[in-house]
PDB file of C-alpha atoms in Angstrom:
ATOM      1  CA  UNK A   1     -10.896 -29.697   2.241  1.00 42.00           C
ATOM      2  CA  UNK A   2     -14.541 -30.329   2.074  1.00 48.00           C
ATOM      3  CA  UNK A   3     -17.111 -27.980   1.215  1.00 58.00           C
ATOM      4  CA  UNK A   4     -18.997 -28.311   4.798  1.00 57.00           C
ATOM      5  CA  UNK A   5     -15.426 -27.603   6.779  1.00 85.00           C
ATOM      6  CA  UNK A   6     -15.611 -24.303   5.004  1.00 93.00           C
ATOM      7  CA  UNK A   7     -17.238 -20.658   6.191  1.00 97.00           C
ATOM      8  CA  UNK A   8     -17.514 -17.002   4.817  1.00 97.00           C
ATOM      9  CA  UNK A   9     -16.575 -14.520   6.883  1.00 98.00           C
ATOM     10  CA  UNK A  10     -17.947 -10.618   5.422  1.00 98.00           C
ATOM     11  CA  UNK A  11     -16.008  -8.386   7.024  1.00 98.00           C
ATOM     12  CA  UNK A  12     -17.871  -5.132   7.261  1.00 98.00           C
ATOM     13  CA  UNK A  13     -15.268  -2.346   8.113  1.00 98.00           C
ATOM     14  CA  UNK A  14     -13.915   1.247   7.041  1.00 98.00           C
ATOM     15  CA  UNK A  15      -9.866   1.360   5.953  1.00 98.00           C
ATOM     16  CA  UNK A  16     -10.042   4.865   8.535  1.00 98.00           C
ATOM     17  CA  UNK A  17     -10.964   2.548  11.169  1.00 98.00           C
ATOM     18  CA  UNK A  18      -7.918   1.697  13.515  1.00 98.00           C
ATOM     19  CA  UNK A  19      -9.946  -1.003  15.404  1.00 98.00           C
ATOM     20  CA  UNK A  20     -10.565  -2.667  11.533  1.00 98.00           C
ATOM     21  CA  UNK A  21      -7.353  -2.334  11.129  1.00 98.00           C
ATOM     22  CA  UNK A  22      -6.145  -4.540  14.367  1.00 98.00           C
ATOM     23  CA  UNK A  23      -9.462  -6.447  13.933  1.00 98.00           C
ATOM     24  CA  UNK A  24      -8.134  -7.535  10.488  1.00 98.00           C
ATOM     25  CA  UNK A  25      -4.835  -8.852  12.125  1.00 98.00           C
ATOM     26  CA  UNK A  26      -6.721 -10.549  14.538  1.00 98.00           C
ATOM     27  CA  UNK A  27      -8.983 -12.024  12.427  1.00 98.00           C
ATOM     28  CA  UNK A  28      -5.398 -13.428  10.559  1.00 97.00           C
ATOM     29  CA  UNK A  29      -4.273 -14.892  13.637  1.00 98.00           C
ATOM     30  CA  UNK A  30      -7.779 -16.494  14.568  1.00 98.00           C
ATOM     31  CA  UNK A  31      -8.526 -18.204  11.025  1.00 97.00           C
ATOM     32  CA  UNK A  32      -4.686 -19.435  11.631  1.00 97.00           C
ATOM     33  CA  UNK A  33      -5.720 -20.386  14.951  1.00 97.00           C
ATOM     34  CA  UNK A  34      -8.805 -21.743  13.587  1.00 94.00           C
ATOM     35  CA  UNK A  35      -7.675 -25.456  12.667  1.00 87.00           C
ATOM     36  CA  UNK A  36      -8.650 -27.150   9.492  1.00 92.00           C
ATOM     37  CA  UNK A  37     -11.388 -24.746   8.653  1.00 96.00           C
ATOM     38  CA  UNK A  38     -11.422 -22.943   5.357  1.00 96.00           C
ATOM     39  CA  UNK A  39     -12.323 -19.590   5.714  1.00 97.00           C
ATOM     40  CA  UNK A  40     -13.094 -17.449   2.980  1.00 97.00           C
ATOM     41  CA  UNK A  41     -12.817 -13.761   3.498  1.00 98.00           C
ATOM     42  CA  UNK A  42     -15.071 -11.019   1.829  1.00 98.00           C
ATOM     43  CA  UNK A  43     -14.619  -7.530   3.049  1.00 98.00           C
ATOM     44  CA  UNK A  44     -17.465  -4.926   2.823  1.00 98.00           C
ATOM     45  CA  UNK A  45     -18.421  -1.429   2.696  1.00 98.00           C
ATOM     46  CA  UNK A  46     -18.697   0.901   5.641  1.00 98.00           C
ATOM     47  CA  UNK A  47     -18.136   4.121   6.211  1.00 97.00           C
ATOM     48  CA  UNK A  48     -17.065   6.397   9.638  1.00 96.00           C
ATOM     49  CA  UNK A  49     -18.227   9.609   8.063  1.00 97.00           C
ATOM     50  CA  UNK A  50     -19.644   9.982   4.568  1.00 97.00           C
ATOM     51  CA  UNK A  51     -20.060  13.489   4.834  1.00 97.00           C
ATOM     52  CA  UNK A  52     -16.559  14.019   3.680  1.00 98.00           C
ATOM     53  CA  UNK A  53     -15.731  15.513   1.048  1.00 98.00           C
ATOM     54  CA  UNK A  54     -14.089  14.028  -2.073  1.00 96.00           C
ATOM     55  CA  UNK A  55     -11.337  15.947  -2.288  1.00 96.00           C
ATOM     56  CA  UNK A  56     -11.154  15.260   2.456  1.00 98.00           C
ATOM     57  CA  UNK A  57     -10.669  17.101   5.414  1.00 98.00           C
ATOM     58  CA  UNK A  58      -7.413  18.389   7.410  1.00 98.00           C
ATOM     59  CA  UNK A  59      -6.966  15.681   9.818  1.00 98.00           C
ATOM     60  CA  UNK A  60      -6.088  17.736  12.501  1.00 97.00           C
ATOM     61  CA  UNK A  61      -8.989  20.303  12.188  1.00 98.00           C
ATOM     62  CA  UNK A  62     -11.026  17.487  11.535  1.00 98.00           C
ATOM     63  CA  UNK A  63      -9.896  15.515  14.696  1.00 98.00           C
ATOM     64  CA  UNK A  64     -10.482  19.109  16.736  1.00 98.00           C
ATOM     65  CA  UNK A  65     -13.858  19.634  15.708  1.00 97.00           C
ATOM     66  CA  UNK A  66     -14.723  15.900  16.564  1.00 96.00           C
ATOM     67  CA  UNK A  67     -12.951  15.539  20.030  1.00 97.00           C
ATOM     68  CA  UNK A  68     -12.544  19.321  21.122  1.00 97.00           C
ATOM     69  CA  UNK A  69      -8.860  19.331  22.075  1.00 97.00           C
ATOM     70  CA  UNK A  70      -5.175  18.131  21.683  1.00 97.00           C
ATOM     71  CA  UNK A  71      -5.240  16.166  24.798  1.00 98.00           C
ATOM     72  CA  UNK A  72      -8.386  14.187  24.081  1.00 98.00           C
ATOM     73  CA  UNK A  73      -6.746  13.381  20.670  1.00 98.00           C
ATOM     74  CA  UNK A  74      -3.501  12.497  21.873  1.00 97.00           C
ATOM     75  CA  UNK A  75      -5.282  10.117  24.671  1.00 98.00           C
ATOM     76  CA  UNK A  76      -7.466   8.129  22.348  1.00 97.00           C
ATOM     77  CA  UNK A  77      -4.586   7.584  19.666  1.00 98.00           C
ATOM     78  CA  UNK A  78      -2.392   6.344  23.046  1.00 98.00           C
ATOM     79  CA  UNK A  79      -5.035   3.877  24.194  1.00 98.00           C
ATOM     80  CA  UNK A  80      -5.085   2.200  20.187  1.00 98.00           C
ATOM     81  CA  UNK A  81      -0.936   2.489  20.051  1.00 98.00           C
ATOM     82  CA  UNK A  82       0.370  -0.275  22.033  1.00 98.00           C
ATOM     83  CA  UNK A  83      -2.898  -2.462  20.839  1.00 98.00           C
ATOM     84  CA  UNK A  84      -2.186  -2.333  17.494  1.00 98.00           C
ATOM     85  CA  UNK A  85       1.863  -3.154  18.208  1.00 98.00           C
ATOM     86  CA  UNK A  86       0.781  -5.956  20.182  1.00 98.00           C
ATOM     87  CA  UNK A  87      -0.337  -7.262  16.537  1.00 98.00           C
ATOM     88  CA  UNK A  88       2.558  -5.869  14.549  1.00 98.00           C
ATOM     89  CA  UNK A  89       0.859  -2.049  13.667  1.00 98.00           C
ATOM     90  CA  UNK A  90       3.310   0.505  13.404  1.00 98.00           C
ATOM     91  CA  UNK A  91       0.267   3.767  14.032  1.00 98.00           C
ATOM     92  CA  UNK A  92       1.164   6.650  12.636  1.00 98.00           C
ATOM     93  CA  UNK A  93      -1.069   8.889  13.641  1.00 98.00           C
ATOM     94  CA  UNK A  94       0.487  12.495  13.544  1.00 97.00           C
ATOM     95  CA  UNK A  95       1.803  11.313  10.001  1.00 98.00           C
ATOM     96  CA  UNK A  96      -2.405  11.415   8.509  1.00 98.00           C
ATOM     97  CA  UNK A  97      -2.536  14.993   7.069  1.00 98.00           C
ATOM     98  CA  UNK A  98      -5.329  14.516   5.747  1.00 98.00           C
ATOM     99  CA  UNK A  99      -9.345  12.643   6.483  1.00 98.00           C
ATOM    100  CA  UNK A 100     -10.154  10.908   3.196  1.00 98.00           C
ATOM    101  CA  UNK A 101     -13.556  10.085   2.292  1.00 98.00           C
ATOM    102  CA  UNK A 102     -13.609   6.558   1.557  1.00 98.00           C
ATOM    103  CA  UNK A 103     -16.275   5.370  -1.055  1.00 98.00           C
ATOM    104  CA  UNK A 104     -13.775   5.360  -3.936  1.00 98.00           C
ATOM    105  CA  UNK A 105     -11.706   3.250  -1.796  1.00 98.00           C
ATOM    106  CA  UNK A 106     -14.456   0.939  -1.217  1.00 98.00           C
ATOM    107  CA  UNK A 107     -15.337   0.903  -4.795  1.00 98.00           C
ATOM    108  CA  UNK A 108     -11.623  -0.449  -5.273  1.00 98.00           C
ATOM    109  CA  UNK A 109     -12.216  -2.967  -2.821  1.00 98.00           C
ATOM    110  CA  UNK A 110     -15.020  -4.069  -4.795  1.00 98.00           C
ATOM    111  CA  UNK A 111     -13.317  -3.893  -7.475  1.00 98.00           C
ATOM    112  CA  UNK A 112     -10.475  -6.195  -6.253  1.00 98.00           C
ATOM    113  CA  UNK A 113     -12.995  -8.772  -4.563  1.00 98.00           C
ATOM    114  CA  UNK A 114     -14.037  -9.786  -8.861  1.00 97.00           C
ATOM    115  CA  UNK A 115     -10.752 -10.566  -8.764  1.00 96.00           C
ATOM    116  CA  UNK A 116     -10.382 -12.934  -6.262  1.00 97.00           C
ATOM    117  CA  UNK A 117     -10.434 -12.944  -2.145  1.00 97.00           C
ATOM    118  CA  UNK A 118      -6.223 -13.356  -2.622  1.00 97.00           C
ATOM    119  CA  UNK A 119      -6.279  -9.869  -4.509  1.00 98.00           C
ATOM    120  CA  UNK A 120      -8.950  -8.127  -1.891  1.00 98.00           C
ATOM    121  CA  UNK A 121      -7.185  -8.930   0.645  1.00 98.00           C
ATOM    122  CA  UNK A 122      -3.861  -7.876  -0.734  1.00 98.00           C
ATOM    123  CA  UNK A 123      -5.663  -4.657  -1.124  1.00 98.00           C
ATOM    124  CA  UNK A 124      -7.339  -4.058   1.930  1.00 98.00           C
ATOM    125  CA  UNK A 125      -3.944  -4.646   3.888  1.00 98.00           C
ATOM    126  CA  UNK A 126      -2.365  -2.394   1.677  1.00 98.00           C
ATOM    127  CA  UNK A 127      -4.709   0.549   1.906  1.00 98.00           C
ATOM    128  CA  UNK A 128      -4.783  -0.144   6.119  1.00 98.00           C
ATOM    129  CA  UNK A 129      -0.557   0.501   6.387  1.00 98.00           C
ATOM    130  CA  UNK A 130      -1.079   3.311   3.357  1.00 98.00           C
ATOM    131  CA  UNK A 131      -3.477   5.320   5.820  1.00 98.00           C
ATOM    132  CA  UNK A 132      -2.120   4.264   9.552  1.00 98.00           C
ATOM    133  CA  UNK A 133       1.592   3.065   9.268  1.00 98.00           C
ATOM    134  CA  UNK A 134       2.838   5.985   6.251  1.00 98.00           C
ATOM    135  CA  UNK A 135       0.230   8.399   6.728  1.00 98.00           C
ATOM    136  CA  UNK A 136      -0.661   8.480   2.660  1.00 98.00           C
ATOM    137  CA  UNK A 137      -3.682  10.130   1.631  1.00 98.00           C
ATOM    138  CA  UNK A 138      -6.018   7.075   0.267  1.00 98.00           C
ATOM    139  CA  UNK A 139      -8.310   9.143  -1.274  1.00 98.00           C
ATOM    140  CA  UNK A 140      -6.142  10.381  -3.737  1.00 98.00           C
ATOM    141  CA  UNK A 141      -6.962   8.128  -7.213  1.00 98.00           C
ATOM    142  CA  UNK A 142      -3.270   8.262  -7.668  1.00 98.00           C
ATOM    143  CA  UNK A 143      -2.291   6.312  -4.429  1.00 98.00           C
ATOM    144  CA  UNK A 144      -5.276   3.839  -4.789  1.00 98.00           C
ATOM    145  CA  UNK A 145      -4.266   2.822  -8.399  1.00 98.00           C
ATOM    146  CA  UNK A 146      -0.694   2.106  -7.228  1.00 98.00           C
ATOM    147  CA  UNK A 147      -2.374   0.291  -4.711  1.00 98.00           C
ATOM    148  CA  UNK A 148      -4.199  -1.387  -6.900  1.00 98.00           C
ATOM    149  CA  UNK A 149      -1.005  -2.299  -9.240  1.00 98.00           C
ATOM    150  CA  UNK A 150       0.499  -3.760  -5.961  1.00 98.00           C
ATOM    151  CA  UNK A 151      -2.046  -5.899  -5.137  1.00 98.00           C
ATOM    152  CA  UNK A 152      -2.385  -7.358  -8.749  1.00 98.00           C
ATOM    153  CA  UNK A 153      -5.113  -5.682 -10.268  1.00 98.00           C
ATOM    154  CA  UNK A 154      -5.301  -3.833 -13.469  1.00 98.00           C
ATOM    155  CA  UNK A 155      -3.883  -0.576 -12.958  1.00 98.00           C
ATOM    156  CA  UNK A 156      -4.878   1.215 -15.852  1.00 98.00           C
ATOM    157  CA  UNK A 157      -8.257  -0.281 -16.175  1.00 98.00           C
ATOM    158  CA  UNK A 158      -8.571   0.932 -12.163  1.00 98.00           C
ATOM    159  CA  UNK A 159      -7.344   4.328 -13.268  1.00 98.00           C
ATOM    160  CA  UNK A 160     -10.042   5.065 -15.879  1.00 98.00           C
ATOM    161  CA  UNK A 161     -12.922   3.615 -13.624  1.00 98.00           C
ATOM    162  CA  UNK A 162     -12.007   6.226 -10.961  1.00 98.00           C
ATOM    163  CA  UNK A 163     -12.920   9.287 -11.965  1.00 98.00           C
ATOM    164  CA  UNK A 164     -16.512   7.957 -12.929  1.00 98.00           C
ATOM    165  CA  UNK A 165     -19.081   7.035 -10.750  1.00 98.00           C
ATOM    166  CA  UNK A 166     -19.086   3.351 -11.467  1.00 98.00           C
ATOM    167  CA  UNK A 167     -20.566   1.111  -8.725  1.00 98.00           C
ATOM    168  CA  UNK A 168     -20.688   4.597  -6.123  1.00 98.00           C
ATOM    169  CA  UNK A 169     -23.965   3.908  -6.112  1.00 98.00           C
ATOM    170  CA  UNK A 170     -23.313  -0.131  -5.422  1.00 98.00           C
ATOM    171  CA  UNK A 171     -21.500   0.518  -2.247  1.00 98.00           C
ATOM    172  CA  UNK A 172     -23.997   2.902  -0.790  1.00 98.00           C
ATOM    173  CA  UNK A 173     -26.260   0.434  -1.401  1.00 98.00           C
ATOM    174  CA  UNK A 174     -24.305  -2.065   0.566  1.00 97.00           C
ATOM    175  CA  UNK A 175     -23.164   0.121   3.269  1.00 97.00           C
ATOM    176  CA  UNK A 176     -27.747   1.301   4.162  1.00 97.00           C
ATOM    177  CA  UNK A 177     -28.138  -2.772   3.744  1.00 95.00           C
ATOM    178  CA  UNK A 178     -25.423  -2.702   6.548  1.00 94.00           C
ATOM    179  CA  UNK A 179     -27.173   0.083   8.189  1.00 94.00           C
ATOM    180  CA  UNK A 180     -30.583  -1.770   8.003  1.00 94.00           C
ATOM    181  CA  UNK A 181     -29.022  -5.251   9.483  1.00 92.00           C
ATOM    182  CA  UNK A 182     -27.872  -3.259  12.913  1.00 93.00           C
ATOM    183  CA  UNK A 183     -24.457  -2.390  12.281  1.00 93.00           C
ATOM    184  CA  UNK A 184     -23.799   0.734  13.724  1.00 91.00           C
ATOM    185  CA  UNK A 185     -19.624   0.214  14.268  1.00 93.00           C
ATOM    186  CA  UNK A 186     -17.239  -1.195  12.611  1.00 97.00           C
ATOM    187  CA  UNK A 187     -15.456  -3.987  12.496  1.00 98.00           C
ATOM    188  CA  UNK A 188     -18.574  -6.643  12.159  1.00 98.00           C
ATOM    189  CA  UNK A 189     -17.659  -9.690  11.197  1.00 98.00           C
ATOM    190  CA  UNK A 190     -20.917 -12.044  10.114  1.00 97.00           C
ATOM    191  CA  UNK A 191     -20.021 -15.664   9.740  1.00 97.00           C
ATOM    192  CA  UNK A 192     -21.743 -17.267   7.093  1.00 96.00           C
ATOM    193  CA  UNK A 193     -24.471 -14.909   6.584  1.00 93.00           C
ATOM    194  CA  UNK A 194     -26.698 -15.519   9.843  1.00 92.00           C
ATOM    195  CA  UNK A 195     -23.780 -14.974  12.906  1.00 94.00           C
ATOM    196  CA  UNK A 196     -22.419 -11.356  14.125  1.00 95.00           C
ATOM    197  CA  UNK A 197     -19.182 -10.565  15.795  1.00 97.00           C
ATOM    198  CA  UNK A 198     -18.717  -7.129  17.078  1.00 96.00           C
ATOM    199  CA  UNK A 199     -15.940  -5.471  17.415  1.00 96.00           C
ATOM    200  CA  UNK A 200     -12.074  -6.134  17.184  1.00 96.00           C
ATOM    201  CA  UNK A 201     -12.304  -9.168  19.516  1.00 96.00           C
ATOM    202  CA  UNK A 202      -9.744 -10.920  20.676  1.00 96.00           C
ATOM    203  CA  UNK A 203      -8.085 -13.788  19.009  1.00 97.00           C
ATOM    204  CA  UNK A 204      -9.601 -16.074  20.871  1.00 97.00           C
ATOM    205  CA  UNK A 205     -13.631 -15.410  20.690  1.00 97.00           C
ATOM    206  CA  UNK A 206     -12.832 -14.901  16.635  1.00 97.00           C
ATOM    207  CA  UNK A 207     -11.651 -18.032  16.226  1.00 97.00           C
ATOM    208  CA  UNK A 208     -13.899 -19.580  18.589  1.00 97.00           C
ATOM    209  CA  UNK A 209     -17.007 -18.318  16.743  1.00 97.00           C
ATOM    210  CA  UNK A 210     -15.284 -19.391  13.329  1.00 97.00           C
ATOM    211  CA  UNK A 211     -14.864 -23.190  14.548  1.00 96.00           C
ATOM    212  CA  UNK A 212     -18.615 -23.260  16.317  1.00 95.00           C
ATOM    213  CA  UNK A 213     -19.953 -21.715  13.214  1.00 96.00           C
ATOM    214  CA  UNK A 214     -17.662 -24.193  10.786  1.00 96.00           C
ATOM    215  CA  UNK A 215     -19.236 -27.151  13.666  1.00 94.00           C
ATOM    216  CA  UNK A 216     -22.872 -26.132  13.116  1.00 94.00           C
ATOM    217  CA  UNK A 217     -22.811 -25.809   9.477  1.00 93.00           C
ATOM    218  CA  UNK A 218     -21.276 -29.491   9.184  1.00 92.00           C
ATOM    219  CA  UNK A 219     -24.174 -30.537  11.337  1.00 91.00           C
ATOM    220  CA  UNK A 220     -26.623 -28.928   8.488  1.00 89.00           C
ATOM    221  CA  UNK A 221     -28.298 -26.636  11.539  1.00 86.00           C
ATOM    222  CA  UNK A 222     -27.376 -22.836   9.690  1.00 79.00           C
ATOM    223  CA  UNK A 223     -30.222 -23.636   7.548  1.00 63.00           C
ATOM    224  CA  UNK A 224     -33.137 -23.877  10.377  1.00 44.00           C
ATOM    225  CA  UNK A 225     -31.076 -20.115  11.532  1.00 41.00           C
ATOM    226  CA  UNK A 226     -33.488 -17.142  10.367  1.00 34.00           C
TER     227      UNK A 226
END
């Protein structure tokens, strides 16, 4: 496949986010959907709330002191529900005991992406059905080196980067140059650098975007983008 019928897609997004979550499964479905485009896909650091602590939060209290009641809980987790079945999510939502903090995840994600887009994305799925579909804490360094084993990395060399504070600093950095480029919410996906998508769009506008964006760059006109 040539080198001009291919496109990066970064896909900036938190693994507590439900709508990165279904936005990743629709982003699946839309590079499927996408024709004969290659599409190479990076995923990058952002996080809902970095003013977790390491060790996280009761969900529940944590969810209270956000949204102020039961109810209001129980009516945003019922408007995600049937969206994410619709793409083959199994929510679990009263199964999360507890609200990680996610930079160690993200460093693992990192991690994973030096060894290959295959092994990141193995990764990312896995930590996104860890934390929604069995309710696993994935801020605990034991759960994300099994994760890590799973998706092919190397376990042990993932279990005695974790407790230091290698790249920590990396992701932040990544996650303010997020900050400083508008993103506010999560998922963004940014085709090759210069286009935003917000939002878990539909199938769709994602694939859409992915073939106008392939068309352009084929043309040579990304380059005269600023």
């Amino acid at each position: 496949m040539s080198e001009a019928n291919a496109i990066t897609v970064d896909v900036v997004s938190d693994v507590v986010c439900p709508w990165c979550f279904i936005g990743q499964k629709r982003l699946d479905k839309a590079v499927a959907a996408a024709g004969d485009v290659d599409v190479h896909i990076r995923w990058r650091p952002f996080q809902l709330d970095p003013t977790i602590p390491p060790q996280g939060k009761d969900r529940r209290e944590y969810m209270l002191a956000k949204f102020g009641s039961d109810e209001r809980i129980r009516e945003i987790h019922g408007r995600i529900e049937p969206l994410g079945e619709a793409e083959g999510i199994s929510f679990a939502f009263d199964a999360i005991k507890v609200a990680p903090n996610t930079l160690d995840a993200h460093r693992l994600i990192r991690w994973a992406g030096a060894a290959g887009a295959a092994v990141q994305n193995r990764l990312v799925r896995r930590l996104f059905q860890l934390n929604f579909e069995e309710g696993v804490n994935i801020g605990d360094h034991a759960v994300l080196v099994e994760a890590a084993r799973e998706a092919g990395m190397d376990a042990s060399v993932v279990a005695t980067l974790l407790p230091t504070d290698a790249d920590a600093e990396a992701v932040r950095a990544e996650i303010a140059t997020a900050s400083r480029m508008g993103i506010t919410g999560v998922p963004c996906f940014l085709l090759e650098g210069k286009y935003a998508v917000m939002g878990a769009q539909d199938v769709d506008t994602l694939a859409d975007a992915i073939r106008q964006v392939a068309a352009a760059k084929a043309r040579g006109e990304l380059d005269a983008v600023g």
